[in-house]
């Protein structure tokens, strides 16, 4: 009787342990999803009034919010001020927010830089361009990744850059790249417009010298969205049946490409709400968006726990 009772109790303990572990990860997932939503809700709120670049010489409310989020995660965080052209005869000051996680393995490779621009078209608190997909979606994902990677294996340092003045001409990314040694950077991953439309498509545009990283991407389970991979602007144009947009130059990854730094760009391509006041959080299918963020997160976690040649 005692022996059987012991077996029953042990079996019950294993069941309890499985349930507890499942509950823990479910709670962690829900907390992360909640924070992702909260970040997007904040960045698209009337208080942030469309996140315009260069309105003041000091970081705006959006830049301060991102800085505080990074700092709260105990990342080494700093502002990077830069001048940019604002019209024919005027200049303004933009502010990148840069946060770094160090390598935590014995042998470390070159730096991984993850970018997302946080600026948008501005407006007034009563009438503004919220820029939910463009690009609160990428900025919120950047913050999500910073929290996630904090507790993961990292065989290289990871620099998170929330760039400013992208809408004005990629000025924040250009300045950031101008201040670093290109050979110290293994790869740029750029996040710009990540919430799928009704077509449920996500595009991955990549430069040369990313084959090993892409091989890791292709080992991931098939996502619940239509993933399309392009190795040139021309292939992207054919995929979208739209020759007007040069996706190689369309976002911050171009600043890295000009410096011959390999890049992988994630985005959903065209959105009918792009640069309109309809680009709000209510127009986003948050469940689809969360799937995209999870997929990108899984890719980067695996990349940072892979042999160092993975980003060659």
Coordinates of C-alpha atoms in Angstrom, one line a residue:
X1 CA 0.0 0.0 0.0
X2 CA 2.7 2.5 0.9
X3 CA 4.7 1.7 -2.3
X4 CA 1.7 2.2 -4.4
X5 CA 0.8 5.4 -2.6
X6 CA 4.3 6.7 -3.2
X7 CA 4.0 6.0 -6.9
X8 CA 0.7 7.8 -7.0
X9 CA 2.1 10.8 -5.1
X10 CA 5.2 10.9 -7.4
X11 CA 3.0 10.8 -10.5
X12 CA 0.9 13.6 -9.1
X13 CA 4.0 15.6 -8.4
X14 CA 5.2 15.2 -12.0
X15 CA 1.7 16.3 -13.3
X16 CA 1.8 19.3 -10.9
X17 CA 5.3 20.2 -12.2
X18 CA 4.3 20.1 -15.8
X19 CA 1.2 22.2 -15.1
X20 CA 3.3 24.7 -13.1
X21 CA 5.9 25.0 -15.9
X22 CA 3.2 25.5 -18.5
X23 CA 1.5 28.1 -16.4
X24 CA 4.8 29.9 -15.9
X25 CA 5.5 30.2 -19.6
X26 CA 1.9 31.0 -20.4
X27 CA 2.0 33.9 -17.9
X28 CA 5.4 35.1 -19.2
X29 CA 4.0 35.1 -22.8
X30 CA 0.9 37.0 -21.8
X31 CA 3.0 39.5 -19.9
X32 CA 5.2 40.1 -22.9
X33 CA 2.2 40.4 -25.2
X34 CA 0.6 42.9 -22.8
X35 CA 3.8 45.0 -22.7
X36 CA 4.1 44.9 -26.5
X37 CA 0.5 46.2 -26.7
X38 CA 1.1 48.8 -24.0
X39 CA 4.2 50.1 -25.8
X40 CA 2.3 50.5 -29.1
X41 CA -0.6 52.1 -27.3
X42 CA 1.7 54.6 -25.7
X43 CA 3.7 55.5 -28.8
X44 CA 0.5 56.1 -30.8
X45 CA -1.3 58.1 -28.1
X46 CA -2.3 61.8 -28.4
X47 CA 0.5 62.7 -25.9
X48 CA 3.0 61.5 -28.5
X49 CA 1.2 63.3 -31.3
X50 CA 2.7 61.4 -34.2
X51 CA 6.3 61.4 -32.9
X52 CA 7.7 64.2 -35.1
X53 CA 11.4 64.5 -35.5
X54 CA 13.3 67.7 -34.7
X55 CA 10.6 69.8 -33.1
X56 CA 12.9 70.6 -30.2
X57 CA 16.6 70.4 -29.5
X58 CA 16.0 67.9 -26.7
X59 CA 14.6 64.4 -27.0
X60 CA 10.9 64.4 -27.5
X61 CA 8.4 62.5 -25.3
X62 CA 8.7 59.4 -27.5
X63 CA 12.5 59.3 -27.4
X64 CA 12.3 59.7 -23.6
X65 CA 9.8 56.9 -23.3
X66 CA 12.0 54.5 -25.3
X67 CA 15.1 55.6 -23.3
X68 CA 13.3 54.9 -20.0
X69 CA 12.1 51.5 -21.2
X70 CA 15.6 50.4 -22.2
X71 CA 17.1 51.8 -19.0
X72 CA 14.4 49.9 -16.9
X73 CA 15.7 46.7 -18.5
X74 CA 19.2 47.6 -17.2
X75 CA 20.6 48.0 -20.7
X76 CA 23.5 50.5 -21.2
X77 CA 21.5 53.3 -22.8
X78 CA 22.3 56.7 -24.3
X79 CA 21.0 59.4 -26.6
X80 CA 22.8 60.2 -29.8
X81 CA 22.0 63.7 -31.0
X82 CA 22.5 64.6 -34.7
X83 CA 21.7 67.5 -37.1
X84 CA 19.6 67.0 -40.1
X85 CA 18.2 69.1 -42.9
X86 CA 14.7 70.3 -42.3
X87 CA 13.7 72.2 -45.4
X88 CA 15.9 74.2 -47.8
X89 CA 17.4 76.6 -45.4
X90 CA 16.9 75.1 -41.9
X91 CA 18.4 72.3 -39.8
X92 CA 16.9 70.5 -36.8
X93 CA 18.2 68.1 -34.2
X94 CA 17.2 64.4 -34.1
X95 CA 17.9 61.9 -31.3
X96 CA 18.7 58.2 -31.7
X97 CA 18.3 56.1 -28.7
X98 CA 21.0 53.4 -28.4
X99 CA 21.0 50.5 -26.0
X100 CA 23.5 47.7 -25.7
X101 CA 23.5 44.1 -24.4
X102 CA 27.1 42.7 -24.1
X103 CA 28.1 39.3 -25.4
X104 CA 27.8 36.7 -22.6
X105 CA 29.8 33.7 -24.1
X106 CA 33.5 33.0 -23.9
X107 CA 34.1 33.7 -27.6
X108 CA 32.4 36.7 -29.0
X109 CA 31.8 37.7 -32.6
X110 CA 31.2 41.1 -34.2
X111 CA 28.2 43.2 -33.1
X112 CA 24.6 42.6 -34.2
X113 CA 22.7 45.9 -34.7
X114 CA 18.9 45.8 -34.6
X115 CA 17.1 49.0 -35.8
X116 CA 13.6 50.4 -35.9
X117 CA 12.7 54.1 -36.5
X118 CA 10.4 55.6 -34.0
X119 CA 9.6 58.9 -35.7
X120 CA 6.5 59.6 -37.8
X121 CA 4.7 62.5 -39.4
X122 CA 3.6 64.4 -36.3
X123 CA 0.5 66.5 -36.0
X124 CA -1.4 67.9 -33.0
X125 CA -2.9 66.0 -30.0
X126 CA -6.3 66.6 -31.5
X127 CA -5.4 65.5 -35.0
X128 CA -2.2 63.6 -35.7
X129 CA -0.6 60.7 -37.7
X130 CA -0.4 57.9 -35.2
X131 CA 1.9 55.8 -37.3
X132 CA 0.9 52.5 -35.6
X133 CA 2.3 50.2 -38.3
X134 CA 4.8 52.9 -39.5
X135 CA 6.6 52.4 -37.2
X136 CA 5.3 51.9 -33.7
X137 CA 5.1 48.3 -34.7
X138 CA 8.8 48.0 -35.3
X139 CA 9.7 50.2 -32.2
X140 CA 7.5 48.1 -29.9
X141 CA 9.1 44.9 -31.3
X142 CA 12.6 46.4 -30.7
X143 CA 11.7 46.9 -27.0
X144 CA 10.2 43.4 -26.8
X145 CA 13.5 42.0 -28.2
X146 CA 15.6 43.9 -25.7
X147 CA 13.7 42.4 -22.8
X148 CA 13.7 38.9 -24.4
X149 CA 17.4 38.8 -25.3
X150 CA 18.4 40.1 -21.8
X151 CA 18.1 36.5 -20.5
X152 CA 19.4 34.6 -23.6
X153 CA 22.7 33.3 -24.8
X154 CA 24.4 36.0 -26.9
X155 CA 27.6 35.1 -28.8
X156 CA 28.0 38.7 -29.8
X157 CA 27.0 42.0 -28.4
X158 CA 23.6 43.3 -29.5
X159 CA 23.0 47.0 -30.1
X160 CA 19.4 48.2 -30.3
X161 CA 18.9 51.5 -32.1
X162 CA 15.6 53.4 -32.2
X163 CA 16.4 55.8 -35.0
X164 CA 15.0 59.3 -35.4
X165 CA 14.3 61.3 -38.6
X166 CA 13.9 58.2 -40.8
X167 CA 10.8 59.8 -42.5
X168 CA 12.9 62.9 -43.3
X169 CA 15.6 60.9 -45.2
X170 CA 17.1 58.1 -43.0
X171 CA 19.1 60.7 -41.1
X172 CA 19.3 58.9 -37.8
X173 CA 20.5 55.7 -39.4
X174 CA 23.0 57.5 -41.6
X175 CA 24.4 59.3 -38.6
X176 CA 24.6 56.2 -36.5
X177 CA 26.5 54.3 -39.2
X178 CA 28.9 57.3 -39.8
X179 CA 30.0 57.1 -36.1
X180 CA 31.0 53.4 -36.1
X181 CA 33.6 51.1 -37.7
X182 CA 31.8 49.1 -40.3
X183 CA 34.0 46.1 -39.9
X184 CA 32.9 45.8 -36.3
X185 CA 29.3 45.1 -37.4
X186 CA 28.3 41.6 -38.4
X187 CA 24.7 42.3 -39.4
X188 CA 21.9 44.8 -39.3
X189 CA 18.4 43.6 -38.8
X190 CA 15.9 46.3 -39.6
X191 CA 12.3 46.3 -38.5
X192 CA 9.8 48.6 -40.3
X193 CA 6.1 48.0 -40.5
X194 CA 5.5 44.5 -39.0
X195 CA 1.7 44.3 -38.7
X196 CA 0.3 42.3 -41.6
X197 CA -2.6 43.5 -43.6
X198 CA -5.5 41.3 -44.8
X199 CA -3.0 39.7 -47.3
X200 CA -1.1 38.3 -44.2
X201 CA 2.3 38.7 -45.9
X202 CA 5.7 39.4 -44.4
X203 CA 8.7 40.2 -46.6
X204 CA 12.3 39.5 -45.8
X205 CA 14.7 41.5 -48.0
X206 CA 18.4 40.7 -47.6
X207 CA 21.7 41.8 -48.9
X208 CA 24.7 39.7 -49.9
X209 CA 26.8 37.9 -47.2
X210 CA 23.7 36.8 -45.2
X211 CA 23.4 33.2 -46.5
X212 CA 24.2 31.5 -43.2
X213 CA 21.8 33.7 -41.2
X214 CA 19.1 33.0 -43.8
X215 CA 19.7 29.3 -43.5
X216 CA 18.9 29.6 -39.8
X217 CA 15.7 31.6 -40.7
X218 CA 14.6 28.8 -43.0
X219 CA 15.0 26.1 -40.2
X220 CA 12.2 27.8 -38.2
X221 CA 8.8 26.2 -38.1
X222 CA 6.5 27.5 -40.9
X223 CA 4.9 30.7 -39.6
X224 CA 1.1 31.3 -39.6
X225 CA 1.6 34.0 -42.3
X226 CA 2.9 34.1 -45.8
X227 CA 6.7 34.6 -45.6
X228 CA 8.3 35.9 -48.8
X229 CA 12.1 36.2 -49.1
X230 CA 13.8 38.5 -51.6
X231 CA 17.5 38.9 -52.4
X232 CA 17.1 42.2 -54.4
X233 CA 14.9 45.2 -54.8
X234 CA 13.8 43.9 -58.2
X235 CA 12.5 40.6 -56.7
X236 CA 10.6 42.6 -54.1
X237 CA 9.0 44.7 -56.8
X238 CA 8.0 41.6 -58.8
X239 CA 6.5 40.0 -55.6
X240 CA 4.4 43.1 -55.0
X241 CA 3.8 43.8 -58.7
X242 CA 4.8 47.4 -58.0
X243 CA 8.0 48.8 -59.6
X244 CA 7.6 52.2 -58.0
X245 CA 9.1 51.5 -54.6
X246 CA 12.8 50.7 -54.2
X247 CA 12.7 48.6 -51.0
X248 CA 16.5 48.5 -50.9
X249 CA 16.5 52.2 -50.2
X250 CA 13.1 52.5 -48.4
X251 CA 14.2 52.2 -44.8
X252 CA 17.2 52.4 -42.4
X253 CA 18.9 49.2 -43.7
X254 CA 20.0 51.3 -46.7
X255 CA 22.4 53.3 -44.5
X256 CA 24.1 50.0 -43.5
X257 CA 24.1 48.8 -47.1
X258 CA 25.9 51.9 -48.2
X259 CA 28.6 51.1 -45.7
X260 CA 28.8 47.5 -47.0
X261 CA 27.3 46.1 -43.8
X262 CA 25.0 43.1 -44.5
X263 CA 21.4 43.6 -43.6
X264 CA 18.1 41.6 -43.3
X265 CA 14.9 43.7 -43.4
X266 CA 11.6 42.6 -42.1
X267 CA 8.4 44.4 -43.2
X268 CA 4.9 43.8 -44.6
X269 CA 5.5 46.0 -47.7
X270 CA 2.6 48.1 -48.8
X271 CA -0.2 49.2 -46.4
X272 CA -3.2 51.2 -47.7
X273 CA -3.1 53.1 -44.4
X274 CA 0.5 54.1 -44.8
X275 CA 1.1 57.8 -44.1
X276 CA -2.6 58.5 -43.5
X277 CA -4.4 59.2 -40.2
X278 CA -6.0 55.7 -40.6
X279 CA -2.7 54.1 -39.5
X280 CA -3.9 53.6 -35.9
X281 CA -3.7 50.8 -33.4
X282 CA -7.3 49.9 -34.0
X283 CA -6.5 49.2 -37.7
X284 CA -3.9 46.5 -36.6
X285 CA -4.7 42.8 -36.2
X286 CA -2.7 42.5 -33.0
X287 CA -2.8 38.7 -33.0
X288 CA -1.1 38.5 -36.5
X289 CA 1.4 41.2 -35.4
X290 CA 2.3 39.2 -32.3
X291 CA 3.0 36.1 -34.5
X292 CA 5.4 38.1 -36.6
X293 CA 7.2 39.5 -33.6
X294 CA 7.5 35.9 -32.2
X295 CA 8.9 34.6 -35.4
X296 CA 11.5 37.4 -35.6
X297 CA 12.3 36.8 -31.9
X298 CA 12.8 33.0 -32.5
X299 CA 15.1 33.8 -35.4
X300 CA 17.3 36.2 -33.5
X301 CA 17.5 34.0 -30.4
X302 CA 18.6 31.1 -32.6
X303 CA 21.1 33.3 -34.5
X304 CA 22.7 34.4 -31.2
X305 CA 23.1 30.8 -30.0
X306 CA 24.6 29.6 -33.3
X307 CA 28.2 29.2 -34.5
X308 CA 29.8 32.6 -35.1
X309 CA 30.0 32.2 -38.9
X310 CA 26.2 32.3 -39.0
X311 CA 26.2 36.0 -39.8
X312 CA 28.9 35.8 -42.5

